[in-house]
Coordinates of C-alpha atoms and ligand atoms in Angstrom, one line a residue:
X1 CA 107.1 105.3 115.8
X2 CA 106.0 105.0 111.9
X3 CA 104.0 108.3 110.6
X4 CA 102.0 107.7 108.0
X5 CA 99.4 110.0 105.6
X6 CA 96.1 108.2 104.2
X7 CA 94.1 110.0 101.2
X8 CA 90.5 109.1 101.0
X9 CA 90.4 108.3 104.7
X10 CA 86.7 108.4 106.0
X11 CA 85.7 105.0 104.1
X12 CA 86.6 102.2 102.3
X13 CA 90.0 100.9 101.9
X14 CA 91.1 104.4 103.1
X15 CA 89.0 104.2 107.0
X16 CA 90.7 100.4 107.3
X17 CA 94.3 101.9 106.5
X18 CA 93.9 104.0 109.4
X19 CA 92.2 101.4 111.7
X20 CA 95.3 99.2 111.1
X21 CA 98.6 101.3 111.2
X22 CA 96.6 103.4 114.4
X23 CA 95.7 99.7 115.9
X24 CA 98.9 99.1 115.9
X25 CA 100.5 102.5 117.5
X26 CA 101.2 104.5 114.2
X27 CA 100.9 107.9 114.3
X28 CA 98.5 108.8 111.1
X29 CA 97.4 112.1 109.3
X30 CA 94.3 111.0 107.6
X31 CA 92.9 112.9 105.5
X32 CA 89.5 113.5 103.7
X33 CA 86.9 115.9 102.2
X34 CA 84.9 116.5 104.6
X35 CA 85.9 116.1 108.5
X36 CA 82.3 117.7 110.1
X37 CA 80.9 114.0 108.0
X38 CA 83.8 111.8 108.6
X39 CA 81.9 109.8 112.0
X40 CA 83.9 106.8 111.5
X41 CA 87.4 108.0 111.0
X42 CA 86.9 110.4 114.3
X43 CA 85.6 107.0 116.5
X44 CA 89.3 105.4 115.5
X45 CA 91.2 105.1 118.3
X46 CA 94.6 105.7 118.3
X47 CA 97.0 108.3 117.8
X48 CA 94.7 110.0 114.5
X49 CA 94.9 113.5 112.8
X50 CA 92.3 114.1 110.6
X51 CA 92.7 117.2 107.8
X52 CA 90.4 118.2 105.1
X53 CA 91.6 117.4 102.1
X54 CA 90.3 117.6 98.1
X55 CA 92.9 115.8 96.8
X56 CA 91.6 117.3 93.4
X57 CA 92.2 120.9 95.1
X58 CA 96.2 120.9 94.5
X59 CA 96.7 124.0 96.4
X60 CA 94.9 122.2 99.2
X61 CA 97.3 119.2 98.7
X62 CA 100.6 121.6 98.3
X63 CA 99.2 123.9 101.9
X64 CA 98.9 120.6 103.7
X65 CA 102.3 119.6 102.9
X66 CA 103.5 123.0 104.1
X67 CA 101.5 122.6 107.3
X68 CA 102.4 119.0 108.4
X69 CA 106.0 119.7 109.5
X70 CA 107.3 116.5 110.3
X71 CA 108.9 113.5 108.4
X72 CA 107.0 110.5 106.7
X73 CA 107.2 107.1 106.9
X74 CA 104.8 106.2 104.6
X75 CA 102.3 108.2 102.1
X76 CA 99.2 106.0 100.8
X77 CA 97.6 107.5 97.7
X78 CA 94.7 106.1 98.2
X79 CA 91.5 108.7 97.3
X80 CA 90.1 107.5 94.3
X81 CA 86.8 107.8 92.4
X82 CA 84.8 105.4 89.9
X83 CA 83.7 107.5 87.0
X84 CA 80.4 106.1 86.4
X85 CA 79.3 109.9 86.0
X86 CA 81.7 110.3 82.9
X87 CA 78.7 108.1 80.8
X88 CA 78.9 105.9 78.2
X89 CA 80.7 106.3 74.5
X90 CA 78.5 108.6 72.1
X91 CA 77.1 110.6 75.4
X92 CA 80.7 111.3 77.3
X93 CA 81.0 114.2 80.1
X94 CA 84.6 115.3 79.6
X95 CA 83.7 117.9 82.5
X96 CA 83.3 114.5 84.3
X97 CA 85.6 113.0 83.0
X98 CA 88.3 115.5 83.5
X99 CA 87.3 115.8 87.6
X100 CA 88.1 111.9 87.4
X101 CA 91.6 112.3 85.8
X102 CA 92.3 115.2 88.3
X103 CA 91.0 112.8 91.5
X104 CA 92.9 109.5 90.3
X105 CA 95.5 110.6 88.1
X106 CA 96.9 114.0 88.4
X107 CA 96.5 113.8 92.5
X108 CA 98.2 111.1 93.4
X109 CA 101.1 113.1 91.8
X110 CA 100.3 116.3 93.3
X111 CA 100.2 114.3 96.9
X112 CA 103.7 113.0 95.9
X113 CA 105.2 116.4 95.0
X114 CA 103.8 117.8 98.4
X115 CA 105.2 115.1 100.3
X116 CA 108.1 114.7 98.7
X117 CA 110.3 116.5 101.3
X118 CA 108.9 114.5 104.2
X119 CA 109.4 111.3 102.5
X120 CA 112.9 111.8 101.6
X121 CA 113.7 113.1 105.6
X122 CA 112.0 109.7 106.8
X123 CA 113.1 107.4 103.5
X124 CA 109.8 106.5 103.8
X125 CA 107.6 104.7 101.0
X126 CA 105.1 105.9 98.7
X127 CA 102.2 103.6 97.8
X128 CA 99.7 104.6 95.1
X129 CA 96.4 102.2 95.4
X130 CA 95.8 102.1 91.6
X131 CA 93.8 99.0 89.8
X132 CA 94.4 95.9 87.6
X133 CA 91.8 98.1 84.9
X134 CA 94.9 100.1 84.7
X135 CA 96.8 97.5 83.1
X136 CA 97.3 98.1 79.6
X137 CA 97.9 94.4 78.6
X138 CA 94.5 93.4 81.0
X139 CA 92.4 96.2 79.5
X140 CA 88.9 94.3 78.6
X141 CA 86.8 97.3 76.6
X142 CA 84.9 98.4 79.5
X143 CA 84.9 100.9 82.6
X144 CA 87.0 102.7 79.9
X145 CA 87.9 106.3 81.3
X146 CA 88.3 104.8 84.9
X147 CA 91.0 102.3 83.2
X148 CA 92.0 105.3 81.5
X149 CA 92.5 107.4 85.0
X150 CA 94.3 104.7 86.5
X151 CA 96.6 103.5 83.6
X152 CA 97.7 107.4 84.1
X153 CA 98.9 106.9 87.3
X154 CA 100.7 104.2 86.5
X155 CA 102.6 106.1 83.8
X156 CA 102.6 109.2 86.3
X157 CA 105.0 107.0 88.7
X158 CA 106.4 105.1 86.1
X159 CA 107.4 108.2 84.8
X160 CA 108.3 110.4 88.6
X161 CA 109.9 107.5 90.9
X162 CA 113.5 108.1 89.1
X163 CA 113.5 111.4 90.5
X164 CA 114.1 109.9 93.9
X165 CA 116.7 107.6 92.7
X166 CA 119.6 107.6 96.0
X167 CA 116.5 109.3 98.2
X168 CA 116.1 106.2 99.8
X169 CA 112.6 106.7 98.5
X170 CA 110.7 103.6 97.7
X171 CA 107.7 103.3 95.4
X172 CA 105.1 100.8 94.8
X173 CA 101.8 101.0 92.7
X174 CA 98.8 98.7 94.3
X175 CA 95.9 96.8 93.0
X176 CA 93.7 96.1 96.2
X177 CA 91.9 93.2 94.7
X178 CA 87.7 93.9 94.5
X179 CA 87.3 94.6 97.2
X180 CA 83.7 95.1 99.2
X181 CA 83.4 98.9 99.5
X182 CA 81.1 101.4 98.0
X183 CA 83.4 101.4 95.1
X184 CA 83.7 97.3 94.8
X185 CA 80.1 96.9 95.7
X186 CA 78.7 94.7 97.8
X187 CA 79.0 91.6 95.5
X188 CA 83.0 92.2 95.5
X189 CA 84.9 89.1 96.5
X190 CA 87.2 90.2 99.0
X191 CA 86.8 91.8 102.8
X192 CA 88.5 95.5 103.1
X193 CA 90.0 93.8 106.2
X194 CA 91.4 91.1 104.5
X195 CA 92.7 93.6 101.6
X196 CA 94.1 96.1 103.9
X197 CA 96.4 93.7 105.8
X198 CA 97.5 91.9 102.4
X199 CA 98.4 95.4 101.3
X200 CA 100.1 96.1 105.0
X201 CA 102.4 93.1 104.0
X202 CA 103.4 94.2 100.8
X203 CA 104.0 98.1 101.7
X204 CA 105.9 96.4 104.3
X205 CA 108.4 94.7 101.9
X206 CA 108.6 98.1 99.7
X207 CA 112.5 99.0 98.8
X208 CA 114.1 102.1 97.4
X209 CA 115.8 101.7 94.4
X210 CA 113.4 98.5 93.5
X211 CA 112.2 98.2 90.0
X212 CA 108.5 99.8 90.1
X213 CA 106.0 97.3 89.7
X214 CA 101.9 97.0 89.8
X215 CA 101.2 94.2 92.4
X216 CA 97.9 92.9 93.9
X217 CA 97.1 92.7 97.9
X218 CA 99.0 89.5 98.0
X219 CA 101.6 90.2 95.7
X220 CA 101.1 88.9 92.9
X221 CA 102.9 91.2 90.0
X222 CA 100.6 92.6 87.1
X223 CA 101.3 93.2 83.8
X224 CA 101.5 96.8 82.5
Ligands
NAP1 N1 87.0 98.6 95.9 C1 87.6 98.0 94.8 O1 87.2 96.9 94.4 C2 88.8 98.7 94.2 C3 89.5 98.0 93.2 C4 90.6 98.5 92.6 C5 91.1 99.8 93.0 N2 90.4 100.4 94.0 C6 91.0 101.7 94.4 O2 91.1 101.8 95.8 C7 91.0 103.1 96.3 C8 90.0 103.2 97.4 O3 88.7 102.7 96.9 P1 87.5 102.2 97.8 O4 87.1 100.9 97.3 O5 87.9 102.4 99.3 O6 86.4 103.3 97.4 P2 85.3 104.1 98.2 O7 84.8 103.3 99.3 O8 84.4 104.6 97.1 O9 86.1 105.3 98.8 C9 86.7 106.3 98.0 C10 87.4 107.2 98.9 O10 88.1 108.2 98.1 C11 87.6 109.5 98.5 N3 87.6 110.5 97.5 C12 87.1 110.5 96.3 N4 87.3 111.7 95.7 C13 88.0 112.5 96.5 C14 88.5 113.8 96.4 N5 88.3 114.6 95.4 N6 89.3 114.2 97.5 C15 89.4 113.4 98.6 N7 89.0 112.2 98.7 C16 88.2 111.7 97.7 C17 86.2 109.3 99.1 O11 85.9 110.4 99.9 P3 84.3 110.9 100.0 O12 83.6 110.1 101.0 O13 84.4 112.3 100.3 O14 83.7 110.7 98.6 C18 86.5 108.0 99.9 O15 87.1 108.3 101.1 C19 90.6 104.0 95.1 O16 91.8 104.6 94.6 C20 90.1 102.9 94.1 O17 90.2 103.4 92.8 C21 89.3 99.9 94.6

């Protein structure tokens, strides 16, 4: 049976993670803000666990990794927030835009250090969903501190996944395409079903000790 932890799990690409590994008989700890609201993620069927979870609260993150006492197969950082409250240059919220650094940057890496342990007892994978605006060499002078926040997190892995070299480990970063959530909007080009399972099979081809790379929902590489 694969195990597998979801951030960001009550919508979005996050809710269709969990409707696909539980569809198919994964056990998954899915984890979000705010259960008591979470209507959708408690109607999947399957074999769920659902935990409250700031991923911006790191002691939250670090306690959760203490309570869940059994190994990992697969960790999805996948919470992630837009930034449109950070404001435009001339009039920027650096309270705001701090909150997004701590929600797309500095958790994901939080989530990995308090999973660690449980993804080197499985070998299991860690999968960051990150962006293409994160990508330095496709930065196009707009939704700057988002690109910002996820470039980060880029770096952040970049920077971690040696760590874990011989841990059997395996890293990837993801770009999920745009994808029709309330993030993408409903204008966005691709289905969160379609981008879910595209993502599926290339979590699915993850390997420790490969090179880290940024690649889209059907695996196509990205620049950095
Ligand atoms: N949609 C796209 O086109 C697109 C493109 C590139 C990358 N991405 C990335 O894909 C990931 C999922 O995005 P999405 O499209 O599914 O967005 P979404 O529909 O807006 O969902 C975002 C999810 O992240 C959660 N979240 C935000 N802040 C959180 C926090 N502090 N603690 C815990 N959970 C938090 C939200 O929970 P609440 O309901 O509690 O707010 C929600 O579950 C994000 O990392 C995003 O940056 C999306």
């Amino acid at each position: 049976m694969t195990t597998v932890l979801i951030t960001g799990a009550n919508r979005g690409i996050g809710l269709e993670f969990v409707k696909q590994y539980a569809g198919e008989g994964a056990r998954v700890h899915a984890c979000c803000r705010a259960p008591e609201k979470a209507g959708d993620l408690k109607a999947v069927k399957g074999d769920v666990v659902v935990h409250k979870l700031d991923v911006s609260d790191f002691d939250a993150v670090k306690a959760l990794g203490i309570e869940i006492d059994e190994p990992l197969d697969l960790v999805i950082a996948n919470a992630g927030a837009g930034g449109k409250d950070v404001g435009d240059f001339g009039a920027l919220d650096y309270d705001a835009f701090s909150r997004l650094l701590a929600v797309n940057t500095l958790a994901p890496v939080a989530t990995l250090e308090a999973f660690a342990p449980h993804l080197k007892k499985a070998k299991g994978k860690f999968a960051a969903i990150s962006s293409i605006l994160g990508s330095i060499s496709n930065a196009g002078g707009f939704a700057q501190a988002y690109s910002t926040s996820k470039a980060g997190l880029n770096m952040a892995l970049k920077a971690y996944a040696p760590l874990f070299a011989d841990t059997g480990v395996a890293f990837a970063l993801f770009h999920p395409g745009w994808v029709r959530t309330d993030m993408g909007g409903p204008e966005a080009a691709v289905a969160v079903t379609d981008s879910v399972a595209g993502l599926r099979r290339q979590i699915e081809k993850m390997k420790a000790g490969a090179p880290l790379r940024l690649v889209d929902y059907q695996g196509n590489e990205i620049g950095w």
